[in-house]
mmCIF file of C-alpha atoms in Angstrom:
data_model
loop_
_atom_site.group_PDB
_atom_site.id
_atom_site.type_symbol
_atom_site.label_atom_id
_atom_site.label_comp_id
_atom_site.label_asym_id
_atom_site.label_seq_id
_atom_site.Cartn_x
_atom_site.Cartn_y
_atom_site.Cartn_z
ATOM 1 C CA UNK A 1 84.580 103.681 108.399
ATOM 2 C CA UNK A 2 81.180 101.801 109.156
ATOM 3 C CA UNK A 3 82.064 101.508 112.784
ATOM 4 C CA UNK A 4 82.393 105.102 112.457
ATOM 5 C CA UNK A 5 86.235 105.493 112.883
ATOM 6 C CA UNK A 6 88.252 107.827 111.057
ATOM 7 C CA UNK A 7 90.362 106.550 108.573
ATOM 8 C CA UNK A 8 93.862 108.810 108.134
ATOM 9 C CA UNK A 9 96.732 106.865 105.595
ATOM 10 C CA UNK A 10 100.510 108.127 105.722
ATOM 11 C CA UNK A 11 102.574 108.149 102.472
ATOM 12 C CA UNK A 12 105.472 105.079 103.661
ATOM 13 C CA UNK A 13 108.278 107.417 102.274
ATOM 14 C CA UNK A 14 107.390 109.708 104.684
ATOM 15 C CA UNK A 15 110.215 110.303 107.727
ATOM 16 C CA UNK A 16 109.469 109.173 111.360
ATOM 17 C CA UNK A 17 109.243 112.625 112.066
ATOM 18 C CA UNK A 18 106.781 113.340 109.263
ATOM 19 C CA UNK A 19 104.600 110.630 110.611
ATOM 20 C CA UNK A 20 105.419 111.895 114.543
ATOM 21 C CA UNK A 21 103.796 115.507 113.132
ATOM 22 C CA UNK A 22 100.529 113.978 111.341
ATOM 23 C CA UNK A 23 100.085 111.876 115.131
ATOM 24 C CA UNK A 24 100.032 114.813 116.732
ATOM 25 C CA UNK A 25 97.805 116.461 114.668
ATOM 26 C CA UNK A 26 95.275 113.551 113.861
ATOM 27 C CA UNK A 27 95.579 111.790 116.917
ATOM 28 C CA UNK A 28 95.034 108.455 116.035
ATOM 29 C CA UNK A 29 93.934 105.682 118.614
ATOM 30 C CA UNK A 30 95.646 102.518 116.890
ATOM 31 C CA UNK A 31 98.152 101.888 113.792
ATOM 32 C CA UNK A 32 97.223 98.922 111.368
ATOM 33 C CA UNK A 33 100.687 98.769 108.946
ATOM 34 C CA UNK A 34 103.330 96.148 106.999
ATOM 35 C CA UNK A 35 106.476 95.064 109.486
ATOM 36 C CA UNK A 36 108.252 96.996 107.026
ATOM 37 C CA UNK A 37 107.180 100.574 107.866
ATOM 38 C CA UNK A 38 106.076 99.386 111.639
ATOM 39 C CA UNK A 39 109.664 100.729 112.737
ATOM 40 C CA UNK A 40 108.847 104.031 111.514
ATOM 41 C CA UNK A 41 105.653 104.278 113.243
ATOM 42 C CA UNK A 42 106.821 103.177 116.956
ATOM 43 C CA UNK A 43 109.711 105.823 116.323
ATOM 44 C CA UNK A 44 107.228 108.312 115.881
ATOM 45 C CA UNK A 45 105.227 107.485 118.641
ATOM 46 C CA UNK A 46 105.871 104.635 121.369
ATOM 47 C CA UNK A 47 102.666 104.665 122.898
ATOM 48 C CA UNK A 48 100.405 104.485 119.532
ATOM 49 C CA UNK A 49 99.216 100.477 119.354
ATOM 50 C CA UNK A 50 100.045 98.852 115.934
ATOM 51 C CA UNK A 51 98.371 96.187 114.393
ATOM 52 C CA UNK A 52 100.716 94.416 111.676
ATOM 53 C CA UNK A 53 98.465 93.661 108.969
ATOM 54 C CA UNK A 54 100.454 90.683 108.156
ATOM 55 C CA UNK A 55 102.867 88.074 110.513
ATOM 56 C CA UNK A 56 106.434 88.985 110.235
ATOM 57 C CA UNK A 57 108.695 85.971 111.531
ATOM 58 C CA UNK A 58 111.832 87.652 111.212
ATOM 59 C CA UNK A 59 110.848 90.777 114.367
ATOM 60 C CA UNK A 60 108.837 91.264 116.871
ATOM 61 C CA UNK A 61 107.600 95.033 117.617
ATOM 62 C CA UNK A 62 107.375 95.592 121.532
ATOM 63 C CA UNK A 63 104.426 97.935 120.449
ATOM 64 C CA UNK A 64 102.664 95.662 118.099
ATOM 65 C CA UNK A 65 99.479 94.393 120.120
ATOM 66 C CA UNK A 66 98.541 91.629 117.382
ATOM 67 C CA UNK A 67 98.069 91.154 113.985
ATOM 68 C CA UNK A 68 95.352 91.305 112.167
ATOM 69 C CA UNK A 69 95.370 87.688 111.502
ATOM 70 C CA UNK A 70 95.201 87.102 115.392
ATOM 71 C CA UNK A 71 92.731 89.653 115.282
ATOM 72 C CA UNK A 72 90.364 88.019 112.961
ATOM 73 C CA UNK A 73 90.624 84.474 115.378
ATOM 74 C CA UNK A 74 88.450 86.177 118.063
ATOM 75 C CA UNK A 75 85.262 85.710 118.561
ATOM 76 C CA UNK A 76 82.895 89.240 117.973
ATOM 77 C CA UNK A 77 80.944 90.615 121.620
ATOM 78 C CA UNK A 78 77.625 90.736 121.285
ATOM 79 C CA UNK A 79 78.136 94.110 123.621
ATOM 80 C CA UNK A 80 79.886 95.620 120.399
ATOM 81 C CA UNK A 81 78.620 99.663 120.134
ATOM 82 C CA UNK A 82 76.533 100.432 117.252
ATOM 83 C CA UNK A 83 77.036 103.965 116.428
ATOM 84 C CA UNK A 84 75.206 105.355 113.727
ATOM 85 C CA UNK A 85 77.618 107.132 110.939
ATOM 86 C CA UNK A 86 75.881 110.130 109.451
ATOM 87 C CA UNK A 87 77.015 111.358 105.550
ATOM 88 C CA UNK A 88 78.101 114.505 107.167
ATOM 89 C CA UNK A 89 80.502 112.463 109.496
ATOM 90 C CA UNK A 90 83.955 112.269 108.855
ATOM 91 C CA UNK A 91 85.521 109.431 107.149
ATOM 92 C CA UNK A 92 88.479 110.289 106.520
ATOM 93 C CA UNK A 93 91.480 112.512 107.516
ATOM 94 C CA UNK A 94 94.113 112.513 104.504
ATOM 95 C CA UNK A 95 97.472 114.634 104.510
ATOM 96 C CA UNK A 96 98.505 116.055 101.426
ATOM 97 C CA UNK A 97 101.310 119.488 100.894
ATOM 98 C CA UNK A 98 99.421 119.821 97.521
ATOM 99 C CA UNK A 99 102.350 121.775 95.383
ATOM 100 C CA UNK A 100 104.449 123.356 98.339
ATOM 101 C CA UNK A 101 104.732 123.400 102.304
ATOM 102 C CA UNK A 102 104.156 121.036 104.623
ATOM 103 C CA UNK A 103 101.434 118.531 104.631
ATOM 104 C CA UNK A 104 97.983 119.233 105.876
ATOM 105 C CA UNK A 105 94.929 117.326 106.578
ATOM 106 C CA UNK A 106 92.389 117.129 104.358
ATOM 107 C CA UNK A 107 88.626 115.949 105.867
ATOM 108 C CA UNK A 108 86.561 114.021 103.409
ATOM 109 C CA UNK A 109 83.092 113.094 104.954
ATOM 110 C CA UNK A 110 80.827 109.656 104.343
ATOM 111 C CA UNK A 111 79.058 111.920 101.959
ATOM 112 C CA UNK A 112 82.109 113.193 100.021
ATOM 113 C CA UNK A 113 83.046 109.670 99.786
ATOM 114 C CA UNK A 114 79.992 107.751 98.560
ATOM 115 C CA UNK A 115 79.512 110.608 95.676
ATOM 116 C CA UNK A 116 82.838 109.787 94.563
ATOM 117 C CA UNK A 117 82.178 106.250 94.628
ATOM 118 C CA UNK A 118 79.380 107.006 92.686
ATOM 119 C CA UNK A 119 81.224 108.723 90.078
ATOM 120 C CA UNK A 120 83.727 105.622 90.049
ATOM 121 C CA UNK A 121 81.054 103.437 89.450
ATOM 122 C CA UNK A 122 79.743 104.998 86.771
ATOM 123 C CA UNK A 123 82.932 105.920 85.063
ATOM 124 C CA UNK A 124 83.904 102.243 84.673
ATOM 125 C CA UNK A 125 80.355 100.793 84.508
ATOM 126 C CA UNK A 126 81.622 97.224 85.431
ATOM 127 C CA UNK A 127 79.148 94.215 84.356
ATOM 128 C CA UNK A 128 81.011 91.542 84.835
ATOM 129 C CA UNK A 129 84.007 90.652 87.167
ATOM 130 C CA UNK A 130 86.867 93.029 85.857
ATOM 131 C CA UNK A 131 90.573 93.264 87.478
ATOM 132 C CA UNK A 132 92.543 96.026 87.838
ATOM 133 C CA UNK A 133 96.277 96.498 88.777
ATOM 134 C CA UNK A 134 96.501 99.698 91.313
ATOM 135 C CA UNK A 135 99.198 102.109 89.961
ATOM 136 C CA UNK A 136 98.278 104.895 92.306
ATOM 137 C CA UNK A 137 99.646 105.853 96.129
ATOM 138 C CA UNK A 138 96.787 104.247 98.750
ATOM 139 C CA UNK A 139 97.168 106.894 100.876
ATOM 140 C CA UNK A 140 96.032 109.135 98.592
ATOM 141 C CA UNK A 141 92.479 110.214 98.070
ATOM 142 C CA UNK A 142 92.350 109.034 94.453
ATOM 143 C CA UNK A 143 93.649 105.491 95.112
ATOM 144 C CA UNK A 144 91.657 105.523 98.368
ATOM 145 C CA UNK A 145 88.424 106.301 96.451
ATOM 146 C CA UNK A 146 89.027 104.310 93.111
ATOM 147 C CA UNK A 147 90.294 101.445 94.324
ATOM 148 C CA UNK A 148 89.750 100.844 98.032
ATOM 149 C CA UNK A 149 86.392 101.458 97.393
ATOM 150 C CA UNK A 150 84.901 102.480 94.277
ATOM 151 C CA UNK A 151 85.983 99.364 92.247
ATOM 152 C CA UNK A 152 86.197 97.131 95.380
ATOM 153 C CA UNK A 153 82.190 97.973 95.609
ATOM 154 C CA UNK A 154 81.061 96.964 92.105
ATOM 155 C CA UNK A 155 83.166 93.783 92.446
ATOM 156 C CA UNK A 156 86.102 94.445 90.741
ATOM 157 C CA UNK A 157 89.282 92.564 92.085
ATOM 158 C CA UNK A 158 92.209 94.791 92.915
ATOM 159 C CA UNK A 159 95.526 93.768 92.714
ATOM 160 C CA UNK A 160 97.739 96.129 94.631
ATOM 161 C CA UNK A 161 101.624 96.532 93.994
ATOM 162 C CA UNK A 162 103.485 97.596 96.992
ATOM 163 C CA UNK A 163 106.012 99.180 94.726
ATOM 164 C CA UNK A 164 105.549 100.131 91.777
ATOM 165 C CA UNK A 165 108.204 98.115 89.199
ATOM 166 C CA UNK A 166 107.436 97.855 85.650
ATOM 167 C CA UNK A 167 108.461 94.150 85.599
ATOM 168 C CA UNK A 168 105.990 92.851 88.204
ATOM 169 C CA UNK A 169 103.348 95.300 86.841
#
């Protein structure tokens, strides 16, 4: 979001066709997922590029470009853009159905987010290095906000179940 890119999250339930409809409508310029739900995104879309977040040994994706570990090995360019991001830019593009219907983009700017973070902060007023397991869906705004940000900014560690199951909670 510092770079100034738009950040839009899926639900991984969601259908290919689910995800195929949010593409169309967000039109997203690269993928970062897990191997696991990298299937559903290139059947939604076979020209989006993916970045796999982590190496999976077992596939390859013909529409994977890297990982983010390879990603990571290169060397930055000095010729990098510096955009300046604004509060009233857009940071985020989140799909929710809220009660009924189908799902519908919801635009949270820098602003938006940074108040909430704010309200985060102060909620949990964090001293001294806390942990906290995260119970909530990522791709929601209230994960998004508490978690990916809000406690990751007052230097909380996060640990993040991909599934929620009461044993490995």
């Amino acid at each position: 979001m510092s770079l100034g890119a738009i950040i839009t999250t899926t639900n991984p339930l969601n259908t290919a066709a689910e995800i195929r409809k949010q593409i169309n409508d967000s039109k997203p310029v690269i993928a970062f997922t897990t191997p696991p739900l990298a299937s559903k995104i290139a059947a939604a879309s076979s020209s989006l590029p993916i970045i796999l977040m982590q190496a999976d040994n077992n596939s390859s994706f013909p529409s994977a470009l890297t990982t983010l570990s390879r990603m990571m090995e290169k060397e930055g360019r000095s010729n990098r853009v510096k955009e300046r991001v604004n509060q009233d830019d857009t940071a985020t593009l989140l799909y929710s159905s809220g009660t009924t219907g189908p799902s519908k983009g919801v635009v949270s700017s820098h602003r938006n987010l940074m108040a909430m973070v704010q309200i985060v902060l102060g909620r949990f007023n964090i001293e001294e290095e806390q942990t906290f397991i995260c119970t909530v869906p990522m791709f929601h705004i209230y994960g998004l906000v508490a978690f990916a940000t809000g406690l990751l900014a007052a230097g909380a560690t996060i640990v993040v179940l991909s599934k929620f199951e009461m044993h490995d909670m």
